[in-house]
mmCIF file of C-alpha atoms in Angstrom:
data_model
loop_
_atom_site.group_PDB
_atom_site.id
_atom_site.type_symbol
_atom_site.label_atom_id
_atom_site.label_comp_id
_atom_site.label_asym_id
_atom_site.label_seq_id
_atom_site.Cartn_x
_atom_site.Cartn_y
_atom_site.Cartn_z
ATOM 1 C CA UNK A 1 9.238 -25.884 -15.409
ATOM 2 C CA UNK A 2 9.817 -23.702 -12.054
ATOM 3 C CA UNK A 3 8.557 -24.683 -8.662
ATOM 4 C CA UNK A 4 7.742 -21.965 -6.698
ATOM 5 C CA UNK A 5 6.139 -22.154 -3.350
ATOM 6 C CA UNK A 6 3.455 -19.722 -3.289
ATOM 7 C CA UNK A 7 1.058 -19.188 -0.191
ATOM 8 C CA UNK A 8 2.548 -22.134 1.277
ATOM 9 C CA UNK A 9 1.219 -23.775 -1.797
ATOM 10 C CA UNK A 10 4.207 -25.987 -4.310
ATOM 11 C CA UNK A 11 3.536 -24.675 -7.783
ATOM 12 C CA UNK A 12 5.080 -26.521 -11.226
ATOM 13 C CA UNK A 13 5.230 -23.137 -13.366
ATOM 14 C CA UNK A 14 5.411 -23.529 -17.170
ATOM 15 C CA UNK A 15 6.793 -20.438 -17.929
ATOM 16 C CA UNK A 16 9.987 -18.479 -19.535
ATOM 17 C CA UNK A 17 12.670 -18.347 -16.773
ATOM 18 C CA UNK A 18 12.434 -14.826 -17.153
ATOM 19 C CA UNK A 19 8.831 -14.247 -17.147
ATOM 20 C CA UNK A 20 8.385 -11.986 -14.166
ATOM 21 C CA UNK A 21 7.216 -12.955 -10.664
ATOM 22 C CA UNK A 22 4.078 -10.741 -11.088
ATOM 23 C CA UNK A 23 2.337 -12.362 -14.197
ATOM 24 C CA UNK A 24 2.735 -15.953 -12.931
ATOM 25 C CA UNK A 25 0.690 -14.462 -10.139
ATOM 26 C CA UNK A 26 -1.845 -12.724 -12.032
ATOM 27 C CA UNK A 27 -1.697 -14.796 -15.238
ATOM 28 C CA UNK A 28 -1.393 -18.467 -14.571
ATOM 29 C CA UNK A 29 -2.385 -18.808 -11.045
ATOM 30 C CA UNK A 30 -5.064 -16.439 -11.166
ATOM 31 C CA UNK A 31 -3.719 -14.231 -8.095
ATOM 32 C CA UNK A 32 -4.956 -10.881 -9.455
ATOM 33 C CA UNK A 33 -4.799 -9.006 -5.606
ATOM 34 C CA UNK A 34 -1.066 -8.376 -6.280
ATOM 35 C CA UNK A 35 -1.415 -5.122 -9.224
ATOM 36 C CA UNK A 36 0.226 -4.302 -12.265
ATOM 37 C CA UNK A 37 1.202 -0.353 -11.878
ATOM 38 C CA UNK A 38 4.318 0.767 -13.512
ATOM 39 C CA UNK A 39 5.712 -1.929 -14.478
ATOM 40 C CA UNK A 40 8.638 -1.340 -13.706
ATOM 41 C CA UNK A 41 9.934 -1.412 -9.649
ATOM 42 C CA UNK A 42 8.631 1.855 -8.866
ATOM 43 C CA UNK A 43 5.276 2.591 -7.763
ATOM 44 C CA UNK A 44 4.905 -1.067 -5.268
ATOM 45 C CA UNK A 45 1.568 -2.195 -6.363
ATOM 46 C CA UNK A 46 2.767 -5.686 -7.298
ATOM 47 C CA UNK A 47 4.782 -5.849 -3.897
ATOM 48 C CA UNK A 48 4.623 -9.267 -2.611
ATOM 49 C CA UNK A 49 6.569 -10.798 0.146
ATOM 50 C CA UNK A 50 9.968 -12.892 -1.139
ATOM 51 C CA UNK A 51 10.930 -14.915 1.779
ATOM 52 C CA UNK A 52 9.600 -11.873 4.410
ATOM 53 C CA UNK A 53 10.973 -9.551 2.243
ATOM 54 C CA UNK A 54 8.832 -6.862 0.537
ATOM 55 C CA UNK A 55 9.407 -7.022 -2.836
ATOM 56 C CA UNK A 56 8.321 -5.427 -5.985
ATOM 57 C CA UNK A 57 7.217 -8.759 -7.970
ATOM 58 C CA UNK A 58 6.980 -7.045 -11.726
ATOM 59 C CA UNK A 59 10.885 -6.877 -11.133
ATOM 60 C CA UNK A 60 11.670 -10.331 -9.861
ATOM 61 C CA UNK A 61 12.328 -13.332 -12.620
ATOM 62 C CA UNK A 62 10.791 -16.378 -11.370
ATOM 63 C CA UNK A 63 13.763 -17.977 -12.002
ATOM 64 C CA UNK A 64 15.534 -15.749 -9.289
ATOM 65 C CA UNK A 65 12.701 -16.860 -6.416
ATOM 66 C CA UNK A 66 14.321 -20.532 -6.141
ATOM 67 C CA UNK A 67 13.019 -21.784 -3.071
ATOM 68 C CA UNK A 68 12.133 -18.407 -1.154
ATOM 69 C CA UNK A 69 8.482 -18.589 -0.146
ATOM 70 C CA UNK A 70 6.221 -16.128 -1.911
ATOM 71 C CA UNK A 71 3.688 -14.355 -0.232
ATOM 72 C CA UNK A 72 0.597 -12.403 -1.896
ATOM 73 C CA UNK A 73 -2.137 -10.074 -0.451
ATOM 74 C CA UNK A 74 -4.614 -13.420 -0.830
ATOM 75 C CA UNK A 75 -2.635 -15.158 2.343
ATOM 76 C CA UNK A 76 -1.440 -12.143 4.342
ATOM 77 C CA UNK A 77 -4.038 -12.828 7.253
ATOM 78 C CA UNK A 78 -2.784 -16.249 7.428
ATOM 79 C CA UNK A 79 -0.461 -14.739 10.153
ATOM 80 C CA UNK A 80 -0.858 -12.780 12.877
ATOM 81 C CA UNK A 81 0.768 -9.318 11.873
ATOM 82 C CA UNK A 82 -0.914 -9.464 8.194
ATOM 83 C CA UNK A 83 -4.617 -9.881 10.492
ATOM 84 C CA UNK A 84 -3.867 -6.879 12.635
ATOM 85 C CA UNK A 85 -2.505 -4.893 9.427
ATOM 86 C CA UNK A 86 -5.801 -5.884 7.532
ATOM 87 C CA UNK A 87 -7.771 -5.085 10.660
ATOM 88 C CA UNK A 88 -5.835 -1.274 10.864
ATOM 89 C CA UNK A 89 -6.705 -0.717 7.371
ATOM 90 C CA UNK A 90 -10.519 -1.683 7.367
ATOM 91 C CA UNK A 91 -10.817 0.303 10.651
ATOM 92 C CA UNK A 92 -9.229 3.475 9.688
ATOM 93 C CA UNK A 93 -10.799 3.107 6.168
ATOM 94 C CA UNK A 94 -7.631 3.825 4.649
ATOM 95 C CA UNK A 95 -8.181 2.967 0.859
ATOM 96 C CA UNK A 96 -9.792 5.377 -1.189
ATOM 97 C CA UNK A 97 -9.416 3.845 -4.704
ATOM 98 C CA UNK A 98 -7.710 1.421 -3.365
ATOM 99 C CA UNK A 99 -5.352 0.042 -6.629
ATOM 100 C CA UNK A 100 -2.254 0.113 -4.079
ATOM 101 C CA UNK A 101 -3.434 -1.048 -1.088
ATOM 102 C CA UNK A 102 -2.954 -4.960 -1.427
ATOM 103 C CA UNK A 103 1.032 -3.462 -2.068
ATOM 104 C CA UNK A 104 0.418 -1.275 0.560
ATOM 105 C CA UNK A 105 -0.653 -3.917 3.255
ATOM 106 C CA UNK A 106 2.332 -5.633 2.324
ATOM 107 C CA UNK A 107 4.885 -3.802 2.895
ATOM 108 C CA UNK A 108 3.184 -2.787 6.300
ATOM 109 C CA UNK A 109 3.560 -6.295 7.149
ATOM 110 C CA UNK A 110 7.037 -6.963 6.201
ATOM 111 C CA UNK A 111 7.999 -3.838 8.221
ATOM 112 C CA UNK A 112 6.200 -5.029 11.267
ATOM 113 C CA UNK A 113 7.445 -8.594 11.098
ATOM 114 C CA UNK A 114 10.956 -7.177 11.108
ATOM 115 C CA UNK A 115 10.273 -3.751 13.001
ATOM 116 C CA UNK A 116 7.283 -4.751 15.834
ATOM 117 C CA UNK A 117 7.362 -1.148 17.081
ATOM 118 C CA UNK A 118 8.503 1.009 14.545
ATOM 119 C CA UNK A 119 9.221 4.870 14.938
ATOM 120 C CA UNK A 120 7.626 7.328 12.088
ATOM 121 C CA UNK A 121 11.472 7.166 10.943
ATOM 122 C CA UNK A 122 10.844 3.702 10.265
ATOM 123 C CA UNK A 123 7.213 3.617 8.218
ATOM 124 C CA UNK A 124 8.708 6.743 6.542
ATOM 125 C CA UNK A 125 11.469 4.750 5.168
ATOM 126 C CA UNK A 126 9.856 1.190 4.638
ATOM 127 C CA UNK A 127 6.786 2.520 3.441
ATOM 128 C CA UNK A 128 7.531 3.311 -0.330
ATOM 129 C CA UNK A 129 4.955 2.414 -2.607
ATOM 130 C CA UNK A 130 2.985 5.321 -4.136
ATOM 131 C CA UNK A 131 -0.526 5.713 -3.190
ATOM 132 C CA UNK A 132 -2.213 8.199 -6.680
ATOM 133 C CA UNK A 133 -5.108 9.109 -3.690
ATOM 134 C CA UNK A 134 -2.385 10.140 -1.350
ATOM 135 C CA UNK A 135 -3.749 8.505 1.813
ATOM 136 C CA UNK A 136 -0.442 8.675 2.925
ATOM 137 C CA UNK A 137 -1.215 9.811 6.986
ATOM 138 C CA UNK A 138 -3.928 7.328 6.912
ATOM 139 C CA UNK A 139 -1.589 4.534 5.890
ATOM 140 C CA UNK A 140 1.117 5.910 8.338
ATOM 141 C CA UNK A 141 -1.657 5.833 11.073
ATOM 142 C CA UNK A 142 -2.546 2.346 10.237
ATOM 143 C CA UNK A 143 0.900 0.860 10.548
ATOM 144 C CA UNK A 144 0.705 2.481 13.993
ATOM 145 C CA UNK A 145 -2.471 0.976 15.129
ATOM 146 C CA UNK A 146 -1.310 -2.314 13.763
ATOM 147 C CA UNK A 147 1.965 -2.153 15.792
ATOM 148 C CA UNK A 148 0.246 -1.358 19.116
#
């Protein structure tokens, strides 16, 4: 067993040690916001939070997670910066398919909980995950709106 503390939530996980982060979300708990992409770090769908940190979950044993809170696109507008990123991105309209977006928000909201007022510099660098659609200015413009 693993206890993980998941959307503030303590969780007794039955699972290999190794299993990774992203199907005890999707598998046993039944979290399926945070995506399966690439499987394998690169593309940010499965990002979750790790203790504030964005993090690419399909790459993260649960073992590692120890007592860092978890985070998941299901409980980002439990806080204030995850609301006004959620708000940006429904008033812009800035998924098309929308497959990377719950990654997407994510990392918008770790950057902004670390980076309040962030230069283009800084979304340029923090936000990473690959969007197929390419909505990249839209998601660049959200981050803004959700910093002002």
């Amino acid at each position: 067993m693993v206890n993980l503390t998941i959307n503030g939530r303590q969780h007794a996980i039955d699972a290999e040690p190794d299993t990774p982060l992203l199907f005890v979300l999707r598998d046993t708990l039944g979290l399926t916001g945070t995506k399966y992409g690439c499987g394998i770090g690169q593309c940010g769908a499965c990002t979750v939070l790790l203790d504030g940190q964005a993090t690419r979950s399909c790459q993260v044993p649960i073992e590692s997670v120890g007592t860092q809170p978890v985070a998941t696109i299901e409980a980002v507008e439990q806080g204030a910066i995850g609301r006004k990123v959620v708000a940006a991105w429904v008033a812009l309209q800035v998924p098309q398919c929308g497959y990377c977006q719950s990654g997407q928000v994510m990392a918008a909201t770790a950057l902004l909980q670390q980076t309040p007022r962030p230069t283009d510099a800084d979304i340029a660098d923090a936000m990473t995950n690959l969007c197929r659609c390419g909505t990249y200015n839209a998601i660049a413009a959200a981050v803004r709106q959700a910093a002002a």
